[in-house]
Short mmCIF file of C-alpha atoms and ligand atoms in Angstrom, two decimals:
data_model
loop_
_atom_site.label_atom_id
_atom_site.label_comp_id
_atom_site.label_asym_id
_atom_site.label_seq_id
_atom_site.Cartn_x
_atom_site.Cartn_y
_atom_site.Cartn_z
CA MET A 30 139.20 135.64 45.33
CA ALA A 31 136.12 134.79 45.92
CA TYR A 32 135.13 132.98 49.06
CA ASP A 33 138.71 133.17 50.17
CA THR A 34 137.68 130.90 53.66
CA LEU A 35 137.30 128.13 51.89
CA PHE A 36 140.73 128.19 49.95
CA THR A 37 142.57 128.23 53.33
CA PRO A 38 144.42 124.95 54.31
CA ILE A 39 142.92 122.92 57.43
CA GLU A 40 144.76 120.56 59.38
CA MET A 41 142.98 117.39 60.30
CA GLY A 42 144.90 114.67 61.94
CA ASN A 43 148.83 115.26 61.00
CA GLN A 44 147.70 115.96 58.08
CA THR A 45 147.18 119.61 55.97
CA PHE A 46 144.91 119.96 53.39
CA LYS A 47 144.98 122.42 51.00
CA ASN A 48 141.10 124.00 50.33
CA ARG A 49 137.91 123.10 52.89
CA VAL A 50 136.17 122.26 49.47
CA PHE A 51 136.02 118.38 49.61
CA MET A 52 134.22 115.78 46.95
CA ALA A 53 131.88 113.99 48.98
CA PRO A 54 131.87 110.18 49.08
CA LEU A 55 128.97 109.27 45.69
CA THR A 56 128.33 105.87 44.63
CA ARG A 57 128.89 105.08 40.65
CA LEU A 58 128.28 101.37 40.56
CA ARG A 59 130.95 101.34 37.91
CA ALA A 60 133.19 98.78 39.60
CA ILE A 61 133.66 95.20 37.53
CA GLU A 62 131.96 91.93 38.50
CA PRO A 63 132.88 89.63 39.98
CA GLY A 64 135.40 90.95 42.37
CA ASP A 65 133.96 94.42 42.91
CA ILE A 66 136.93 95.69 41.53
CA PRO A 67 137.45 99.39 40.78
CA THR A 68 138.32 100.49 37.49
CA ILE A 69 140.97 102.04 35.26
CA LEU A 70 138.46 104.69 34.53
CA ALA A 71 137.71 105.52 38.37
CA ALA A 72 141.70 106.34 38.48
CA GLU A 73 140.96 109.28 35.86
CA TYR A 74 137.90 109.97 37.69
CA TYR A 75 138.84 111.06 40.88
CA ALA A 76 142.44 112.25 39.23
CA GLN A 77 140.24 114.56 37.52
CA ARG A 78 139.12 116.09 40.93
CA ALA A 79 142.15 116.23 42.72
CA GLY A 80 141.60 120.16 43.30
CA ALA A 81 139.51 119.32 46.23
CA GLY A 82 141.31 119.73 49.50
CA LEU A 83 140.38 116.30 49.60
CA ILE A 84 138.36 113.69 48.09
CA ILE A 85 136.13 111.26 50.11
CA THR A 86 135.63 107.73 47.71
CA GLU A 87 132.28 106.14 47.10
CA ALA A 88 131.69 103.57 49.45
CA THR A 89 133.42 100.47 49.62
CA GLN A 90 132.65 96.98 50.83
CA VAL A 91 134.66 95.71 54.01
CA SER A 92 133.93 92.57 53.06
CA LEU A 93 131.79 90.37 50.50
CA GLN A 94 128.38 89.86 53.32
CA ALA A 95 129.02 94.43 53.34
CA LYS A 96 127.73 94.33 49.75
CA GLY A 97 124.25 95.55 48.53
CA TYR A 98 124.87 97.32 45.75
CA ALA A 99 125.88 95.69 42.16
CA GLY A 100 128.64 97.55 40.59
CA ALA A 101 130.02 98.91 44.37
CA PRO A 102 134.07 98.32 44.59
CA GLY A 103 135.40 96.52 47.99
CA ILE A 104 138.66 96.12 49.46
CA HIS A 105 138.65 93.21 51.10
CA ASP A 106 141.37 91.66 49.38
CA GLU A 107 144.47 92.03 47.15
CA GLU A 108 143.07 92.05 43.84
CA GLN A 109 141.12 95.45 44.81
CA VAL A 110 144.22 97.00 47.33
CA THR A 111 146.03 96.75 43.41
CA ALA A 112 143.59 98.76 41.60
CA TRP A 113 142.76 101.28 44.84
CA LYS A 114 146.42 101.78 44.42
CA VAL A 115 146.41 103.10 41.16
CA ILE A 116 143.76 105.32 42.04
CA THR A 117 145.52 107.02 44.99
CA ASP A 118 148.83 107.01 43.09
CA ALA A 119 147.10 109.28 40.50
CA VAL A 120 145.39 111.59 42.88
CA HIS A 121 148.58 111.43 44.79
CA ALA A 122 150.18 112.40 41.18
CA LYS A 123 148.00 115.59 40.79
CA ASP A 124 148.50 116.85 44.63
CA GLY A 125 145.56 115.72 45.82
CA LYS A 126 144.08 113.86 48.87
CA ILE A 127 142.02 110.63 49.14
CA VAL A 128 140.38 108.65 51.43
CA VAL A 129 138.56 105.42 51.24
CA GLN A 130 134.56 105.66 52.63
CA LEU A 131 134.52 101.95 54.55
CA TRP A 132 130.43 100.48 54.34
CA HIS A 133 128.84 97.68 55.20
CA THR A 134 125.42 98.40 53.90
CA GLY A 135 123.78 95.77 56.52
CA LEU A 136 120.23 95.34 55.54
CA VAL A 137 119.94 97.72 51.93
CA SER A 138 121.15 94.77 50.78
CA HIS A 139 119.70 91.49 48.01
CA GLU A 140 120.33 88.20 48.96
CA SER A 141 121.45 87.54 45.28
CA VAL A 142 124.85 89.61 46.26
CA GLN A 143 125.28 87.71 49.52
CA PRO A 144 127.64 85.38 50.31
CA GLU A 145 126.07 81.59 49.99
CA GLY A 146 122.66 83.78 48.90
CA LYS A 147 121.67 84.70 52.47
CA ALA A 148 119.44 86.88 53.55
CA PRO A 149 121.18 90.22 54.52
CA ILE A 150 122.18 90.74 58.47
CA SER A 151 121.14 93.71 60.48
CA ALA A 152 120.12 94.54 64.17
CA SER A 153 117.24 92.79 63.83
CA LYS A 154 114.70 91.19 61.44
CA ILE A 155 112.91 94.02 60.27
CA ASN A 156 112.39 94.83 56.66
CA VAL A 157 111.73 98.70 56.38
CA GLY A 158 110.98 98.48 52.24
CA VAL A 159 114.15 99.49 51.35
CA ARG A 160 115.32 99.56 48.05
CA THR A 161 118.30 98.88 45.75
CA SER A 162 120.20 98.51 42.78
CA LEU A 163 121.76 95.32 41.26
CA ARG A 164 122.83 94.57 37.35
CA ASP A 165 120.05 93.50 34.37
CA ASP A 166 121.51 91.11 32.12
CA ASN A 167 123.21 93.82 30.46
CA GLY A 168 125.11 95.24 33.33
CA ASN A 169 123.03 98.20 33.53
CA PRO A 170 121.15 98.92 37.04
CA ILE A 171 118.21 98.07 38.29
CA ARG A 172 116.49 99.34 41.03
CA VAL A 173 114.92 95.92 43.26
CA GLU A 174 113.83 95.92 46.92
CA GLY A 175 115.66 94.62 49.62
CA THR A 176 115.77 91.05 51.27
CA THR A 177 113.95 90.78 54.14
CA PRO A 178 117.21 90.93 56.94
CA ARG A 179 118.48 88.72 59.23
CA ALA A 180 119.51 89.33 63.46
CA ALA A 181 123.65 89.49 63.33
CA SER A 182 124.61 86.73 65.46
CA LEU A 183 127.60 87.85 67.94
CA ASP A 184 129.45 85.93 66.05
CA GLU A 185 128.92 88.04 63.15
CA ILE A 186 128.78 90.76 64.86
CA ASN A 187 132.88 90.50 65.78
CA GLN A 188 133.89 89.90 62.08
CA VAL A 189 131.91 92.88 61.03
CA ILE A 190 134.09 94.91 63.33
CA ALA A 191 137.02 92.65 62.11
CA ASP A 192 136.20 93.34 58.73
CA PHE A 193 136.35 97.03 59.58
CA ALA A 194 139.59 97.03 60.91
CA GLN A 195 141.35 94.57 57.98
CA ALA A 196 139.88 96.84 55.33
CA THR A 197 141.76 99.45 57.26
CA LYS A 198 144.85 97.95 57.01
CA TYR A 199 144.38 97.56 53.17
CA ALA A 200 143.38 101.36 52.89
CA LYS A 201 146.60 101.95 54.51
CA GLN A 202 148.11 99.36 52.03
CA ALA A 203 146.79 100.97 48.98
CA GLY A 204 148.04 104.26 49.50
CA PHE A 205 145.06 106.28 51.18
CA ASP A 206 144.82 108.99 53.36
CA GLY A 207 142.88 108.05 56.05
CA VAL A 208 139.46 105.81 56.16
CA GLU A 209 135.96 107.61 56.82
CA ILE A 210 133.65 104.65 58.36
CA HIS A 211 130.34 105.03 56.94
CA GLY A 212 127.99 105.02 60.13
CA ALA A 213 125.14 107.38 58.34
CA HIS A 214 122.30 106.75 56.00
CA GLY A 215 120.82 103.99 57.50
CA TYR A 216 123.32 101.54 56.19
CA LEU A 217 124.16 98.35 59.20
CA LEU A 218 126.48 100.77 62.04
CA HIS A 219 123.04 103.13 61.63
CA GLN A 220 120.98 100.40 61.76
CA PHE A 221 122.04 99.09 65.22
CA TRP A 222 121.62 102.63 66.40
CA ALA A 223 118.14 103.62 65.28
CA GLU A 224 115.61 102.14 67.77
CA HIS A 225 113.35 101.55 64.88
CA THR A 226 115.77 98.79 63.16
CA ASN A 227 117.47 97.40 66.33
CA LYS A 228 114.82 95.77 68.49
CA ARG A 229 117.61 93.29 70.46
CA ASP A 230 117.81 92.57 73.61
CA ASP A 231 121.73 91.73 74.11
CA ASN A 232 124.43 94.20 74.78
CA TYR A 233 124.00 95.76 71.36
CA GLY A 234 119.74 97.20 71.77
CA GLY A 235 117.99 98.16 74.27
CA SER A 236 119.94 101.44 75.85
CA ARG A 237 121.58 104.08 73.81
CA GLU A 238 125.00 102.63 75.50
CA ASN A 239 123.78 99.63 73.78
CA ARG A 240 122.55 100.79 70.50
CA ALA A 241 125.51 102.61 70.20
CA ARG A 242 128.17 99.79 70.83
CA LEU A 243 128.82 98.58 67.14
CA MET A 244 129.52 102.27 65.79
CA LEU A 245 132.37 102.59 68.66
CA GLN A 246 133.81 99.87 68.31
CA VAL A 247 133.88 99.68 64.89
CA ILE A 248 135.92 103.81 65.16
CA ASP A 249 137.81 101.46 67.87
CA ALA A 250 139.26 98.73 65.55
CA CYS A 251 139.90 100.84 62.65
CA VAL A 252 141.97 103.23 65.00
CA ASP A 253 144.01 100.11 66.54
CA ALA A 254 144.36 99.48 62.63
CA TRP A 255 146.00 102.58 61.81
CA ASP A 256 145.88 105.73 64.19
CA LYS A 257 142.79 108.62 64.72
CA ASP A 258 144.34 110.67 62.83
CA HIS A 259 143.69 108.72 59.94
CA VAL A 260 140.08 107.42 60.68
CA GLY A 261 137.02 110.07 60.20
CA ILE A 262 133.43 109.27 60.41
CA ARG A 263 130.46 110.02 58.57
CA VAL A 264 126.91 110.29 60.64
CA SER A 265 123.46 111.55 59.77
CA PRO A 266 122.17 111.63 63.59
CA LEU A 267 118.76 113.27 62.45
CA GLY A 268 115.98 112.45 60.41
CA SER A 269 115.57 108.95 57.75
CA PHE A 270 117.78 108.37 55.43
CA ASN A 271 117.00 104.82 53.34
CA ASN A 272 113.69 104.29 55.64
CA VAL A 273 115.75 104.09 58.80
CA ASP A 274 113.87 106.38 60.80
CA VAL A 275 116.26 107.58 63.85
CA GLY A 276 113.39 110.90 64.15
CA TYR A 277 114.98 114.14 65.65
CA ASN A 278 116.08 113.17 68.87
CA GLU A 279 118.79 115.93 69.16
CA GLU A 280 119.65 114.88 72.44
CA GLU A 281 120.86 111.27 71.52
CA ALA A 282 122.71 112.52 68.45
CA ILE A 283 124.33 114.97 70.74
CA TRP A 284 125.45 112.01 72.88
CA LEU A 285 126.79 110.12 70.18
CA VAL A 286 128.75 112.86 68.39
CA GLU A 287 129.90 113.12 72.63
CA GLN A 288 130.93 109.39 72.41
CA ILE A 289 133.07 109.93 68.97
CA ASN A 290 134.63 112.76 70.18
CA GLU A 291 136.05 110.82 73.15
CA ARG A 292 138.17 108.75 70.03
CA GLY A 293 139.46 111.77 68.96
CA LEU A 294 139.51 111.29 65.60
CA MET A 295 140.46 112.98 62.21
CA TYR A 296 136.91 114.46 61.72
CA LEU A 297 133.55 114.20 61.79
CA HIS A 298 131.72 114.53 58.51
CA LEU A 299 127.75 114.91 58.92
CA SER A 300 125.48 114.38 56.02
CA GLU A 301 122.11 116.73 56.54
CA PRO A 302 118.69 116.09 55.92
CA ASP A 303 118.27 118.92 54.22
CA TRP A 304 118.88 117.79 50.56
CA ALA A 305 116.89 114.85 50.76
CA GLY A 306 113.51 116.89 51.92
CA GLY A 307 114.88 116.31 55.69
CA THR A 308 114.19 119.33 58.32
CA PRO A 309 117.41 121.68 58.15
CA TYR A 310 119.50 121.70 61.26
CA SER A 311 118.81 124.41 64.02
CA THR A 312 121.39 127.26 64.92
CA GLU A 313 121.28 125.84 68.17
CA PHE A 314 121.91 122.23 66.97
CA ARG A 315 125.29 123.34 65.03
CA GLN A 316 125.86 124.99 68.28
CA LYS A 317 125.67 121.82 70.71
CA LEU A 318 127.35 120.04 67.26
CA ARG A 319 130.49 122.18 67.70
CA GLN A 320 130.60 122.16 71.36
CA ALA A 321 130.16 118.06 71.27
CA PHE A 322 132.86 117.50 68.98
CA HIS A 323 136.50 118.79 69.21
CA ASN A 324 138.26 118.15 65.82
CA SER A 325 137.14 119.29 62.58
CA ILE A 326 133.61 118.85 61.49
CA ILE A 327 132.86 118.15 57.55
CA ALA A 328 129.30 118.99 56.51
CA ALA A 329 127.40 118.01 53.58
CA GLY A 330 124.17 118.16 52.02
CA GLY A 331 122.71 120.72 49.77
CA TYR A 332 125.24 123.32 50.69
CA THR A 333 126.26 126.26 48.11
CA PRO A 334 129.53 128.09 48.57
CA GLU A 335 128.13 130.78 50.11
CA LYS A 336 126.06 128.55 52.68
CA ALA A 337 129.45 127.03 53.14
CA GLN A 338 131.27 130.41 53.82
CA THR A 339 128.79 131.34 56.17
CA MET A 340 128.92 128.32 58.30
CA VAL A 341 132.94 128.16 57.97
CA GLU A 342 133.16 132.04 59.36
CA ALA A 343 130.59 130.90 62.14
CA GLY A 344 132.17 128.36 63.08
CA TYR A 345 130.14 125.98 63.09
CA ILE A 346 131.86 123.61 60.39
CA ASP A 347 136.01 123.63 59.08
CA ALA A 348 135.14 122.36 55.49
CA VAL A 349 132.24 121.55 53.29
CA ALA A 350 132.07 118.63 50.91
CA PHE A 351 129.87 118.51 47.80
CA GLY A 352 128.24 115.53 46.27
CA ARG A 353 126.13 116.10 43.06
CA ASP A 354 128.41 119.44 41.88
CA TYR A 355 131.36 117.18 42.32
CA ILE A 356 130.01 114.55 39.73
CA ALA A 357 129.13 117.37 37.41
CA ASN A 358 132.62 119.40 37.86
CA PRO A 359 135.46 117.62 37.98
CA ASP A 360 136.74 121.31 38.71
CA LEU A 361 134.77 122.58 41.13
CA ALA A 362 137.03 123.92 43.36
CA GLN A 363 138.95 126.07 41.08
CA ARG A 364 135.21 127.17 39.96
CA ILE A 365 133.97 128.37 42.90
CA LYS A 366 137.37 130.53 43.54
CA LYS A 367 137.27 131.60 39.91
CA GLY A 368 133.15 132.58 40.25
CA VAL A 369 132.52 130.27 36.92
CA ALA A 370 129.13 128.57 36.28
CA LEU A 371 129.23 125.04 36.90
CA ASN A 372 127.96 122.27 34.43
CA GLU A 373 124.54 121.04 33.94
CA GLN A 374 124.18 117.80 35.92
CA HIS A 375 123.28 114.52 34.13
CA PRO A 376 121.01 112.26 37.19
CA GLU A 377 120.28 109.63 34.71
CA THR A 378 124.15 108.91 34.41
CA PHE A 379 124.69 109.15 38.33
CA TYR A 380 124.67 105.53 38.26
CA GLY A 381 126.15 103.13 36.34
CA GLY A 382 127.91 102.80 32.70
CA GLY A 383 130.76 103.95 31.61
CA ILE A 384 132.74 107.18 30.12
CA LYS A 385 129.44 109.05 29.84
CA GLY A 386 128.28 111.42 32.90
CA TYR A 387 131.65 110.05 34.71
CA THR A 388 135.23 111.44 33.46
CA ASP A 389 133.74 113.30 30.38
CA TYR A 390 131.98 116.09 32.36
CA PRO A 391 133.86 119.51 30.62
CA PHE A 392 136.83 121.31 32.66
CA MET A 393 135.89 124.78 32.36
CA SER A 394 138.47 125.47 30.20
CA GLU A 395 137.63 123.83 27.89
C1 LIG B 403 125.26 110.33 47.59
N1 LIG B 403 125.78 109.74 48.57
C2 LIG B 403 126.33 109.31 49.11
N2 LIG B 403 127.34 108.97 50.61
C3 LIG B 403 127.42 108.31 50.98
O1 LIG B 403 127.95 108.55 52.50
N3 LIG B 403 128.13 107.64 50.55
C4 LIG B 403 127.97 107.18 49.20
O2 LIG B 403 128.37 106.08 48.58
C5 LIG B 403 127.14 108.15 48.51
N4 LIG B 403 126.74 107.98 47.15
C6 LIG B 403 125.88 108.81 46.52
C7 LIG B 403 125.72 108.80 45.30
C8 LIG B 403 124.96 109.34 44.63
C9 LIG B 403 124.64 109.79 42.92
C10 LIG B 403 124.35 110.81 44.95
C11 LIG B 403 123.80 111.77 44.79
C12 LIG B 403 124.32 111.29 46.68
C13 LIG B 403 125.26 111.15 49.39
C14 LIG B 403 126.24 112.38 49.36
O3 LIG B 403 127.74 112.22 49.85
C15 LIG B 403 125.73 113.89 49.50
O4 LIG B 403 125.36 113.49 51.03
C16 LIG B 403 124.66 114.15 48.72
O5 LIG B 403 124.95 114.17 47.36
C17 LIG B 403 124.27 115.17 49.58
O6 LIG B 403 125.36 116.54 49.08
P1 LIG B 403 124.90 117.39 47.48
O7 LIG B 403 124.68 116.56 46.27
O8 LIG B 403 123.55 117.93 47.84
O9 LIG B 403 125.84 118.24 47.60
#
């Protein structure tokens, strides 16, 4: 059997996961509007991928205000919860496990998808020239420039924290095996962390303690809403994502991971920069990450099975998450195990649309 190490079970929180080949969170922009409700097709899509040790869903809004992309689903009302329950049931019926990735997009948004057409919130009123995705009259995705954000008030910050907590309760109700807080890729929590986008002079800006405050308060609120064994977080602590640039300050990145570690979470999920053209992590940085975080570490970003196996055996990570390969190969874990070639990817169907490029990629036996 190839890549034996990737097929040993892993304990995270109080659960056992059958292998270490995970499905990365992947926005597919096929949810129903209005309502931001995941479709029945999403149940088929995720159930097809239940061979993964863990499925992390596409990023999912914790509130109406958290929305930045037309077609991304939400988890902030009962109708959405009912739809997600169909999905978690379908994955569990195939012996899979699934957590929902919770996000607030902050400035990566557009007034046309915001409540009352307001400007989206961020740490500060700074336009980083980001683009997001809306739908045209035919429902097809179109890229547009984000609306210049406004600085969140303290009441709004408290509401964001409460929304993450409520979404965590909804996730439990919907049958998820946990939640993953999206602390990466230049979305709201990352916008507060990055000096580039955070020019606040209150308790949420300035020192690193202040810039980390929102992320850590969100973690604490999610843990209160469920427990630490069912809460993970994704971070991208080095490099630039969505034009939000934190540079390459390894010392600050490790400090942040140490603060996260104190919360005893189920896992830390690292989105590494090299898949998007950034500088790869150094071995020294990997060693420091491992020392700073004591529970499971998942890594993603341009991984091959070879690299994943090497990193797991070296002790730097515990599991790998594949993104694009999981879009194109519903049975990716099984293909890796058997050494079967992968399907060709069709990036033009990554975002938006229906069955094509979503549930019609062939399984290896076909
Ligand atoms: C992504 N990625 C991503 N990341 C995230 O945290 N939440 C998300 O919703 C998405 N959505 C998304 C959609 C699409 C179409 C792509 C290609 C990527 C990033 C993803 O999880 C992963 O980190 C990257 O794809 C790099 O891994 P691979 O593809 O090199 O294995």
